[in-house]
Amino acid sequence: MPATVDAPADAPLLQVRDLRTWFLTDAGPVRAVDGVSFDLHRGETLGIVGESGSGKSVCAKSIMRLLDEPARIVEGTILFRGRDLAHLDEEGIRAVRGREIAMVFQDPMTSLNPVLRIARQLVEAMTAHGRFTVAAARTRAIDLLRRMGVSAPERAVQSYPHQFSGGMRQRVMLAMGFSNEPSLLIADEPTTALDVTIQAQILDLLRELNADYGTAVILISHDLGVIANVCARVLVMYAGEVVEEGAPEDLLTDPRHPYTWALLHAAPRLDAETEDRRLVTIEGQPPDPRAWPEGCRFRARCPFAVGKCAEHPALLPVGPGRATRCWVTQDGGPLHPPGRVSAQAAPATTAHPAPLLQVEDVQKHFALPSDGLFAPHRLLRAVDGVSLQVMRGETVGLVGESGCGKSTLARLVTRLYEPTGGRIVFDGHDITHASQADIRPLRRRMQMIFQDPYASLNPRMSVGEILAGPLKLHGIVAGDAAARTRVRELLDLVGLPARNAERFPHEFSGGQRQRISIARALAVGPDFVVADEPISALDVNIQAQIINLMVDLQERLGLTYLFIAHDLAVVRHICDRIVVLYLGKVMEVARAADLFARPLHPYTRTLISAAPVPDPRVERTRRRVPMKGEPPSAISPPSGCRFRTRCPVAEAHCAAEEPPLMAMAGGQMVACHFPGRI
């Protein structure tokens, strides 16, 4: 093992120099990371942003030496406390990994062993490096979970990962990451799939642990609001290299690289002043990493490009603590937005007075096994008395924390689930208890777009076969030739070339797969589409493309959407009205603009305050509304107002009586005894 080199006290904790990590494939080297350099000081928080495929995660895995064949570090140094991690042998890197540098991944279930209890996994992480005895590690495991905000940690350590929610599993991963008090924690998209309140709690934890332990943090995210919330410095990566670097106060308010500018304008914001429904998107696709283009790698997609961009720019300073890889701003001046990339305002959607969907006091209860032979059966009240209307041509958003009943309600209105009680009327037809034979003719008119397109697309079928299937099933086309023609039309409708019909789902990016999923939903000509978290795992530019596509399709085809998301900025941007759910009940209903301007329910106000804004100056002055504890169980919801156990303004009256959904001024509806108090 190479000897540790004593570094000066003020030297960077981590120095990455000209790092090149390539995938050595039969088709040639894929240059995923191609000349990245940066420093990270002790106790610093560094954010890395960029589109999928820009090299963020490969860079992080290179630091940890978690690369699988055919990936290989072909050049560069990774100096950590004087040691070059790029050239350490396996024994040496194992001594560093987990003890001095830890990593938290996007999906905690890929890192936690599903057949081992949490206690064993935490203890093993500490004893493997010889820093703690088994007894000391067990005590520390409970203390760590308590520090991470896990309630009843003595009981939690005896649980299995599947018994925790996504947010709680991520807390366990943070506990594991901090278990050996590392000098550096790398968090790769740790909040991507979490709702806003859990995301805010995880970000608070990262900030507190960074301050309390002095641990340096590298936070990888495509959410610029998350970066603004946590980080002291930001790297923007594109096509395997750093294109801009600086403090978030400068970089996120006055970007000096066109790519950074485009990312900022592609992201919907809670505090947006414009009512445009379309977002600015980055045209085209990132270049092929097997053959980067000559000159600036962003040139083909750049609205600011000039003749000088035919030469490859270096990363050069443009001010104190700032650097950019752009010829246009090398003189230190700002970018002047070109007119041709401004988003076009979408015509207002006109909703007809008659509702397309009416839901009246709908319930869905799931029977659970009893705790014992003579114990009573238990019911999980997933949806417990929801009423709403969706007008023709309207987009209604459903928001709320994980477990509030959003997805269950979506499956009820499309009759994938049969309601326990209540009434569902679609275009004048009562479908509450309609048989499958009765509902099949209406099934063509209501379709669903799921969160994970790869899980809902058959990997053994080509895209053409996937899209032709529903056409033939419903007798929409006669013969293979007509099916192929309609498949080409569908692909063109969602912006994909007709040649893609011969390819399989695994050959597409996440954004392209979501386009295919949308095409499949539109194949049978529906007028009502339920979109269940369709953009939650996409980077900011692909997200903007999908939003614009859905807006365009709504205008062209007269579609009606029920749109489910945990990203409140997206919901504010795309929806006409918003329904807020909590523990199977409606808390508030309002027009999107009214809901964000004057939320009346404490829960709505809490959700809005937890959503980050990609502006550090705004983030540091916003008032966060705290929410106590974890959501109560839907098996035994609290009496009275269901939010009262977590509400910061609850009074005794809230426990005595459940508040009805009351109409307020301006058309808002709220279920609260003290609306607007918070």
XYZ file of C-alpha atoms in Angstrom:
678
model
C 0.000 0.000 0.000
C 1.412 3.452 -0.888
C 2.457 5.459 2.132
C 0.260 8.305 3.278
C 1.740 11.693 2.441
C 1.395 14.340 5.107
C -0.496 17.258 3.603
C -0.479 20.842 4.945
C -3.367 21.641 7.289
C -4.847 24.108 4.793
C -4.514 21.736 1.841
C -7.688 20.475 0.164
C -9.113 17.250 1.579
C -9.658 15.958 -1.970
C -7.825 16.978 -5.133
C -9.051 15.545 -8.438
C -6.768 16.307 -11.375
C -7.488 15.563 -15.049
C -9.588 12.507 -14.168
C -10.496 10.341 -17.164
C -12.746 7.331 -16.643
C -13.600 5.437 -19.798
C -15.680 2.374 -20.575
C -13.499 0.227 -22.813
C -16.099 -1.441 -25.050
C -15.821 -3.401 -28.290
C -17.316 -0.396 -30.115
C -14.545 1.845 -28.804
C -13.882 3.745 -25.569
C -16.870 5.561 -24.034
C -15.244 8.629 -22.440
C -17.730 9.126 -19.612
C -15.423 11.347 -17.521
C -12.927 13.134 -19.703
C -10.622 15.537 -17.908
C -12.344 16.588 -14.658
C -10.426 18.598 -12.060
C -11.624 20.128 -8.787
C -10.706 20.603 -5.111
C -12.795 19.889 -2.025
C -11.830 21.343 1.353
C -12.583 19.957 4.801
C -16.161 20.626 5.878
C -17.164 21.969 2.449
C -20.377 21.062 0.617
C -19.936 20.703 -3.131
C -22.823 20.197 -5.547
C -22.481 18.508 -8.938
C -25.294 19.046 -11.463
C -25.937 18.107 -15.079
C -28.142 15.987 -17.332
C -28.211 12.202 -17.179
C -25.070 10.926 -18.912
C -22.985 14.008 -18.132
C -20.581 11.972 -15.989
C -21.673 12.967 -12.458
C -22.172 9.493 -10.988
C -19.193 7.974 -12.832
C -17.013 10.707 -11.342
C -18.305 9.889 -7.837
C -17.799 6.147 -8.326
C -14.276 6.823 -9.578
C -13.452 8.568 -6.293
C -14.801 5.579 -4.382
C -13.221 3.134 -6.843
C -16.606 1.437 -7.303
C -16.168 0.899 -11.028
C -17.148 -2.360 -12.698
C -15.673 -3.639 -15.931
C -15.394 -2.344 -18.594
C -15.049 0.993 -16.735
C -11.497 2.019 -15.951
C -9.602 5.088 -14.735
C -7.219 5.630 -17.652
C -5.613 8.879 -16.535
C -5.517 11.416 -13.723
C -5.064 11.509 -9.963
C -7.466 11.469 -7.005
C -5.496 12.750 -4.045
C -7.252 12.187 -0.718
C -5.225 13.247 2.315
C -2.077 12.863 0.251
C -2.913 9.382 -1.102
C -3.685 8.796 -4.763
C -6.861 6.721 -4.642
C -6.689 6.104 -8.399
C -3.622 3.906 -7.902
C -4.293 2.293 -4.520
C -4.418 -1.503 -4.465
C -7.624 -3.291 -3.417
C -6.576 -3.640 0.207
C -5.729 0.025 0.409
C -8.973 1.252 -1.130
C -11.056 -1.038 1.133
C -9.431 0.629 4.153
C -10.557 4.028 2.853
C -13.985 3.094 1.504
C -16.633 3.221 4.232
C -14.199 4.396 6.903
C -12.891 7.689 5.498
C -15.134 8.118 2.465
C -18.752 6.947 2.471
C -21.419 7.013 -0.203
C -25.219 7.218 -0.117
C -26.954 6.090 -3.303
C -30.206 7.199 -4.930
C -32.158 4.005 -4.171
C -31.430 2.751 -0.641
C -33.001 -0.644 -1.409
C -30.128 -1.370 -3.811
C -27.677 -0.844 -0.933
C -29.560 -2.447 1.972
C -29.707 -6.228 2.212
C -33.429 -7.128 2.239
C -32.921 -10.333 4.282
C -30.868 -8.770 7.102
C -32.158 -6.655 9.962
C -31.075 -3.011 10.119
C -29.087 -3.657 13.319
C -26.856 -6.249 11.700
C -26.169 -4.073 8.669
C -25.242 -1.031 10.758
C -23.102 -3.061 13.156
C -21.308 -4.771 10.285
C -20.503 -1.402 8.687
C -18.779 -0.289 11.894
C -17.019 -3.471 12.990
C -15.641 -4.225 9.495
C -13.140 -1.387 9.913
C -12.197 -2.295 13.478
C -13.221 1.030 14.959
C -15.904 -0.378 17.274
C -16.592 -3.563 19.170
C -19.872 -5.353 18.475
C -21.399 -4.085 21.740
C -20.284 -0.502 21.116
C -21.519 -0.706 17.520
C -24.982 -1.835 18.648
C -25.260 1.096 21.042
C -23.981 3.487 18.404
C -26.447 2.110 15.810
C -29.385 3.087 18.028
C -27.856 6.509 18.727
C -27.299 7.114 15.010
C -30.874 6.238 14.088
C -32.118 8.547 16.828
C -29.829 11.285 15.474
C -31.290 10.735 11.993
C -34.813 11.309 13.290
C -35.971 7.671 13.302
C -38.687 7.274 15.923
C -38.375 4.394 18.425
C -34.837 3.474 17.242
C -34.601 0.533 19.686
C -37.430 -1.121 17.787
C -36.386 0.178 14.361
C -32.984 -1.559 14.424
C -34.761 -4.904 14.629
C -36.777 -4.188 11.478
C -36.068 -5.215 7.897
C -35.572 -2.602 5.138
C -38.907 -3.353 3.462
C -40.715 -2.389 6.660
C -39.531 1.226 6.295
C -40.785 3.982 4.002
C -38.469 5.410 1.349
C -37.566 8.371 3.541
C -36.820 6.159 6.543
C -34.634 3.855 4.433
C -32.669 6.881 3.259
C -32.182 7.882 6.914
C -30.785 4.401 7.587
C -28.366 4.853 4.677
C -27.262 8.215 6.086
C -26.738 6.572 9.475
C -24.619 3.914 7.790
C -22.690 6.555 5.877
C -21.891 8.506 9.051
C -21.346 5.407 11.215
C -17.536 5.595 10.970
C -17.431 9.406 11.051
C -15.928 9.723 7.543
C -14.146 12.836 6.358
C -16.085 12.790 3.085
C -19.661 11.745 2.280
C -20.776 11.401 -1.346
C -24.566 11.571 -1.760
C -25.713 10.559 -5.254
C -29.271 11.817 -5.857
C -30.305 10.989 -2.252
C -33.709 12.738 -2.488
C -34.819 12.117 -6.094
C -37.758 9.783 -5.414
C -38.840 11.359 -2.104
C -41.744 13.719 -1.540
C -41.031 17.309 -0.589
C -41.382 17.008 3.185
C -39.102 13.957 3.411
C -36.679 15.632 1.007
C -36.562 18.704 3.240
C -35.864 16.523 6.297
C -33.015 14.682 4.506
C -31.477 17.981 3.370
C -31.724 19.349 6.913
C -29.949 16.222 8.148
C -27.145 16.633 5.617
C -26.684 20.254 6.668
C -26.694 19.426 10.379
C -24.334 16.470 10.027
C -21.994 18.552 7.916
C -21.952 21.224 10.640
C -21.766 18.828 13.627
C -19.167 16.371 12.307
C -17.285 18.687 9.939
C -17.750 16.117 7.196
C -17.199 17.314 3.637
C -20.137 16.504 1.355
C -20.361 15.982 -2.409
C -24.043 16.192 -3.356
C -25.037 15.004 -6.839
C -28.472 16.119 -8.005
C -30.414 17.267 -11.050
C -32.635 19.405 -8.785
C -31.149 22.911 -8.727
C -33.335 23.815 -5.740
C -31.702 21.051 -3.686
C -28.265 22.336 -4.681
C -29.198 25.912 -3.727
C -30.501 24.668 -0.386
C -27.384 22.798 0.747
C -24.212 23.557 -1.212
C -21.506 26.201 -0.811
C -19.996 25.547 -4.254
C -21.317 24.027 -7.484
C -19.789 22.180 -10.438
C -21.822 21.934 -13.649
C -20.881 18.934 -15.804
C -21.648 18.369 -19.464
C -20.276 15.719 -21.826
C -17.779 14.372 -19.337
C -16.187 17.670 -18.314
C -16.782 20.593 -15.949
C -18.244 23.540 -17.882
C -18.831 25.949 -14.983
C -17.843 26.305 -11.353
C -18.782 28.811 -8.688
C -20.765 29.690 -5.579
C -24.510 28.990 -5.928
C -25.300 32.649 -5.166
C -23.485 33.576 -8.392
C -23.898 30.525 -10.584
C -27.652 30.056 -10.078
C -28.530 33.748 -10.457
C -26.023 34.872 -13.099
C -24.873 31.785 -15.061
C -21.877 32.275 -17.351
C -22.186 29.094 -19.394
C -25.104 28.576 -21.826
C -25.654 25.059 -20.489
C -26.113 26.316 -16.924
C -28.408 29.047 -18.241
C -30.482 26.458 -20.113
C -30.780 24.155 -17.072
C -32.038 27.049 -14.943
C -34.639 28.062 -17.518
C -35.804 24.470 -18.028
C -36.723 24.066 -14.354
C -40.234 25.130 -13.250
C -40.198 27.308 -10.139
C -42.587 27.821 -7.246
C -41.922 31.560 -7.381
C -42.258 31.905 -11.171
C -43.922 35.144 -12.233
C -44.854 33.993 -15.748
C -47.947 31.907 -16.431
C -46.430 30.214 -19.511
C -47.168 26.487 -19.464
C -44.274 25.640 -21.763
C -40.709 25.542 -20.495
C -37.465 26.367 -22.256
C -35.780 23.121 -23.315
C -32.312 22.286 -24.591
C -32.738 21.239 -28.181
C -31.071 18.113 -29.541
C -29.229 15.341 -27.734
C -25.910 15.258 -25.849
C -22.979 14.236 -28.093
C -21.759 10.652 -28.411
C -19.176 9.974 -25.657
C -17.307 7.668 -28.018
C -16.433 10.620 -30.259
C -16.760 14.031 -28.629
C -17.156 16.800 -31.233
C -14.364 19.228 -32.012
C -14.590 22.586 -30.326
C -17.106 23.332 -27.565
C -19.046 20.149 -26.811
C -22.245 22.125 -26.224
C -21.994 24.082 -29.476
C -24.584 22.069 -31.469
C -27.257 22.746 -28.816
C -26.187 26.255 -27.792
C -28.377 29.295 -28.627
C -25.420 31.639 -27.930
C -22.831 29.922 -30.178
C -20.331 32.049 -32.126
C -17.634 31.204 -34.647
C -14.950 30.898 -31.950
C -16.874 27.927 -30.497
C -15.312 25.712 -33.182
C -12.271 25.661 -30.849
C -12.419 23.729 -27.589
C -12.456 26.235 -24.667
C -10.491 25.764 -21.465
C -12.036 26.156 -18.005
C -10.837 29.673 -17.187
C -11.593 32.143 -14.343
C -14.282 34.772 -14.989
C -14.290 36.311 -11.526
C -13.433 35.560 -7.894
C -14.140 31.869 -7.247
C -15.781 31.468 -10.668
C -14.698 29.629 -13.807
C -16.413 28.756 -17.076
C -15.652 26.844 -20.255
C -17.240 29.308 -22.703
C -15.844 31.677 -25.323
C -18.884 33.985 -25.132
C -18.313 34.938 -21.474
C -14.511 34.703 -21.274
C -14.355 38.508 -21.028
C -16.294 38.292 -17.746
C -19.595 39.616 -19.118
C -23.005 38.007 -18.529
C -25.064 36.015 -21.008
C -27.701 38.016 -22.851
C -30.732 35.750 -23.431
C -31.347 35.222 -27.142
C -34.927 35.770 -28.272
C -35.197 32.557 -30.208
C -35.127 30.266 -27.169
C -37.806 31.976 -25.092
C -40.733 29.739 -24.214
C -44.003 30.421 -25.978
C -47.042 31.050 -23.836
C -49.586 28.281 -24.237
C -53.177 29.231 -24.973
C -55.355 28.893 -21.922
C -57.094 25.542 -21.743
C -60.845 25.961 -22.005
C -62.724 23.572 -19.735
C -66.310 22.752 -20.584
C -68.874 23.213 -17.799
C -69.831 19.539 -17.637
C -67.441 17.375 -15.571
C -65.857 14.427 -17.354
C -65.141 12.683 -14.027
C -67.083 12.885 -10.760
C -65.850 11.174 -7.601
C -68.219 11.192 -4.626
C -67.129 10.030 -1.158
C -64.972 7.251 -2.630
C -63.293 4.810 -0.261
C -60.789 2.009 -0.694
C -59.991 -0.149 2.328
C -57.571 -3.063 2.171
C -58.055 -5.964 4.589
C -54.890 -6.893 6.473
C -54.075 -10.067 8.414
C -54.970 -9.928 12.093
C -52.258 -9.816 14.762
C -53.442 -13.060 16.321
C -55.916 -15.886 16.025
C -58.634 -14.101 17.984
C -57.621 -10.541 17.148
C -59.969 -8.481 14.975
C -59.185 -7.990 11.307
C -57.526 -4.711 10.449
C -58.287 -2.314 7.607
C -55.838 -0.077 5.776
C -57.883 3.013 4.856
C -55.892 4.059 1.775
C -58.659 6.320 0.417
C -61.279 7.237 2.977
C -63.963 9.505 1.568
C -62.610 11.540 -1.359
C -64.807 13.749 -3.538
C -63.623 15.716 -6.571
C -64.533 16.747 -10.101
C -62.413 16.922 -13.254
C -63.821 19.120 -16.026
C -63.288 18.430 -19.720
C -59.998 19.809 -21.044
C -58.746 20.504 -17.513
C -55.580 19.398 -15.738
C -56.167 18.554 -12.080
C -53.139 17.888 -9.877
C -53.033 15.459 -6.946
C -50.343 16.225 -4.354
C -49.429 14.936 -0.925
C -46.827 12.874 0.887
C -46.097 9.263 0.014
C -48.886 7.073 1.398
C -51.578 9.773 1.255
C -53.646 7.805 -1.290
C -52.754 9.525 -4.599
C -51.871 6.407 -6.597
C -54.694 4.382 -5.041
C -57.176 7.072 -6.080
C -55.729 7.016 -9.613
C -56.325 3.272 -9.821
C -59.843 3.700 -8.486
C -60.942 6.257 -11.082
C -59.549 4.061 -13.883
C -61.209 1.051 -12.213
C -57.990 -0.916 -11.827
C -59.256 -1.158 -8.225
C -62.889 -1.577 -7.207
C -64.019 0.958 -4.593
C -65.048 -0.133 -1.113
C -67.624 2.637 -1.062
C -68.709 5.851 -2.764
C -69.490 6.604 -6.389
C -67.444 7.159 -9.569
C -69.118 8.655 -12.643
C -67.236 8.964 -15.944
C -68.905 11.016 -18.677
C -72.333 10.275 -17.211
C -71.717 6.517 -16.755
C -71.677 5.156 -13.209
C -68.619 2.863 -13.234
C -68.389 2.329 -9.477
C -69.139 -1.378 -9.634
C -69.211 -1.915 -13.393
C -68.063 -5.340 -14.546
C -64.988 -5.636 -16.747
C -67.258 -6.376 -19.732
C -69.253 -3.208 -19.059
C -66.221 -1.000 -18.501
C -64.158 -2.283 -21.450
C -65.757 0.103 -23.992
C -64.926 3.013 -21.667
C -61.403 1.729 -21.042
C -60.347 3.107 -24.422
C -61.274 6.575 -23.233
C -59.254 6.465 -19.987
C -55.575 5.574 -19.995
C -52.723 5.712 -17.490
C -49.066 6.798 -17.667
C -46.996 5.183 -14.913
C -44.017 6.493 -12.971
C -41.490 3.923 -14.187
C -41.885 3.402 -17.951
C -39.358 0.570 -18.013
C -41.436 -1.434 -15.507
C -44.585 -0.944 -17.603
C -43.038 -1.712 -21.019
C -42.521 -5.370 -21.957
C -38.744 -5.755 -22.410
C -39.241 -8.710 -24.786
C -41.349 -6.729 -27.250
C -40.217 -4.097 -29.736
C -41.695 -0.616 -29.499
C -43.751 -1.315 -32.610
C -45.258 -4.432 -31.027
C -45.950 -2.576 -27.761
C -47.833 0.215 -29.565
C -49.651 -2.108 -31.988
C -50.941 -4.364 -29.188
C -53.752 -2.107 -27.893
C -54.685 -1.134 -31.472
C -55.346 -4.761 -32.360
C -56.904 -5.621 -28.989
C -59.572 -2.932 -29.367
C -60.061 -3.516 -33.083
C -58.922 0.001 -33.979
C -56.911 -1.123 -37.008
C -57.355 -3.997 -39.402
C -54.197 -5.729 -40.538
C -50.482 -5.318 -39.909
C -49.980 -2.626 -42.553
C -52.556 -0.323 -40.908
C -51.004 -1.031 -37.489
C -47.527 -0.068 -38.740
C -48.899 3.168 -40.198
C -50.609 4.059 -36.901
C -47.431 3.193 -34.937
C -45.444 5.619 -37.099
C -48.065 8.304 -36.452
C -47.901 7.704 -32.694
C -44.110 7.912 -32.620
C -44.221 11.129 -34.610
C -46.847 12.481 -32.194
C -44.447 12.108 -29.242
C -41.394 13.319 -31.154
C -39.611 10.021 -31.898
C -38.373 8.844 -35.317
C -40.390 6.076 -36.995
C -37.285 3.841 -37.153
C -37.491 3.433 -33.372
C -40.392 1.005 -33.858
C -37.872 -1.793 -34.384
C -35.954 -1.135 -31.178
C -36.532 -2.538 -27.680
C -37.202 -0.564 -24.448
C -33.711 -1.107 -22.991
C -32.209 0.716 -25.991
C -33.790 4.038 -25.014
C -33.045 6.692 -22.402
C -35.459 7.321 -19.526
C -37.020 10.329 -21.249
C -37.475 8.405 -24.514
C -39.085 5.495 -22.660
C -41.528 7.906 -21.060
C -42.414 9.228 -24.520
C -43.114 5.636 -25.606
C -45.288 5.155 -22.524
C -47.245 8.305 -23.455
C -47.604 7.049 -27.047
C -48.998 3.761 -25.779
C -51.517 5.585 -23.586
C -52.635 7.669 -26.590
C -52.780 4.715 -29.004
C -56.467 3.994 -28.361
C -57.551 7.637 -28.587
C -58.434 8.441 -24.947
C -59.842 11.744 -23.766
C -58.897 11.197 -20.093
C -55.309 10.417 -19.045
C -54.083 9.702 -15.505
C -50.358 10.534 -15.204
C -48.943 8.947 -12.043
C -45.566 10.593 -11.264
C -44.546 10.589 -14.960
C -41.450 12.794 -14.510
C -40.198 12.083 -10.976
C -36.968 10.318 -11.975
C -36.056 12.470 -15.007
C -33.405 15.157 -15.172
C -34.473 18.759 -15.561
C -34.219 19.047 -19.365
C -36.013 15.745 -20.081
C -38.622 16.759 -17.515
C -39.199 20.036 -19.362
C -39.530 18.172 -22.679
C -42.159 15.793 -21.246
C -44.110 18.702 -19.699
C -44.114 20.563 -23.014
C -45.158 17.393 -24.828
C -48.107 16.856 -22.483
C -49.189 20.499 -22.903
C -48.940 20.220 -26.702
C -50.926 16.975 -26.766
C -53.619 18.447 -24.542
C -54.075 21.366 -26.932
C -54.006 19.220 -30.090
C -56.165 16.346 -28.852
C -58.358 18.018 -26.213
C -57.084 15.727 -23.453
C -58.122 15.881 -19.806
C -55.402 15.072 -17.250
C -55.343 13.865 -13.667
C -51.702 14.637 -12.864
C -49.983 13.127 -9.811
C -46.586 14.439 -8.667
C -44.576 15.262 -5.565
C -42.741 18.136 -7.307
C -44.899 21.126 -6.414
C -43.169 23.421 -8.914
C -44.174 21.072 -11.740
C -47.739 20.821 -10.436
C -48.015 24.606 -10.178
C -46.733 24.930 -13.721
C -48.933 22.398 -15.523
C -52.183 22.183 -13.515
C -55.337 24.293 -13.593
C -56.572 23.102 -10.187
C -54.870 21.186 -7.372
C -56.264 18.692 -4.846
C -54.201 18.184 -1.680
C -54.520 14.725 -0.053
C -53.458 13.627 3.410
C -54.019 10.170 4.876
C -56.807 9.319 2.418
C -58.688 12.613 2.833
C -58.901 15.848 0.822
C -57.400 18.736 2.788
C -57.693 21.524 0.218
C -58.849 22.198 -3.365
C -58.027 25.387 -5.270
C -56.890 26.880 -8.546
C -53.136 26.436 -8.870
C -52.346 30.157 -8.689
C -54.587 30.658 -5.630
C -53.226 27.636 -3.775
C -49.630 28.853 -3.968
C -50.518 32.488 -3.340
C -52.668 31.858 -0.246
C -52.735 28.272 1.052
C -55.457 27.892 3.694
C -54.648 24.479 5.205
C -51.565 24.095 7.455
C -50.602 20.920 5.590
C -50.619 22.723 2.224
C -48.527 25.533 3.678
C -46.072 22.980 5.042
C -45.707 21.244 1.667
C -45.096 24.534 -0.153
C -42.541 25.736 2.392
C -40.622 22.451 2.097
C -40.173 22.703 -1.696
C -36.779 24.241 -2.574
C -36.283 27.151 -4.982
C -33.139 27.272 -7.181
C -32.006 30.621 -5.768
C -29.831 30.611 -2.612
C -30.873 34.153 -1.690
C -34.549 33.201 -1.732
C -33.896 29.894 0.041
C -32.176 31.597 2.978
C -35.027 34.020 3.557
C -37.973 31.627 3.131
C -39.923 30.653 6.225
C -40.075 26.902 6.704
C -43.196 25.625 8.466
C -42.207 22.681 10.669
C -44.235 19.478 10.683
C -44.052 17.205 13.706
C -43.206 13.508 13.504
C -44.120 10.906 10.905
C -47.556 10.458 9.283
C -49.877 8.361 11.470
C -50.875 4.920 10.271
C -53.733 4.616 7.787
C -54.720 1.496 9.758
C -55.698 3.574 12.793
C -55.954 7.229 11.743
C -56.397 9.772 14.541
C -59.847 10.982 15.476
C -60.948 14.435 14.463
C -58.678 16.204 12.016
C -56.215 13.659 10.651
C -53.433 16.221 10.432
C -53.773 17.394 14.038
C -50.977 15.190 15.439
C -48.474 16.962 13.158
C -50.113 20.375 12.853
C -48.248 23.367 14.370
C -51.511 25.263 15.101
C -53.772 22.424 16.283
C -56.113 22.991 19.254
C -58.246 20.713 21.409
C -61.233 21.238 19.116
C -59.312 19.569 16.272
C -59.462 16.230 18.104
C -63.178 16.426 18.838
C -64.539 16.731 15.338
C -63.364 16.007 11.796
C -63.641 19.224 9.769
C -65.782 19.048 6.599
C -64.529 20.294 3.235
C -65.862 23.871 3.241
C -66.156 26.325 0.352
C -64.231 29.566 0.888
C -63.946 32.857 -0.962
C -62.452 32.623 -4.445
C -63.613 29.055 -4.987
C -61.078 27.436 -2.648
C -62.216 24.528 -0.489
C -60.504 23.527 2.744
C -61.003 20.935 5.495
C -59.718 22.829 8.526
C -61.261 24.292 11.678
C -58.904 27.297 11.463
C -58.301 27.968 7.745
C -55.537 30.405 6.914
C -54.270 30.643 10.505
C -50.709 29.437 9.848
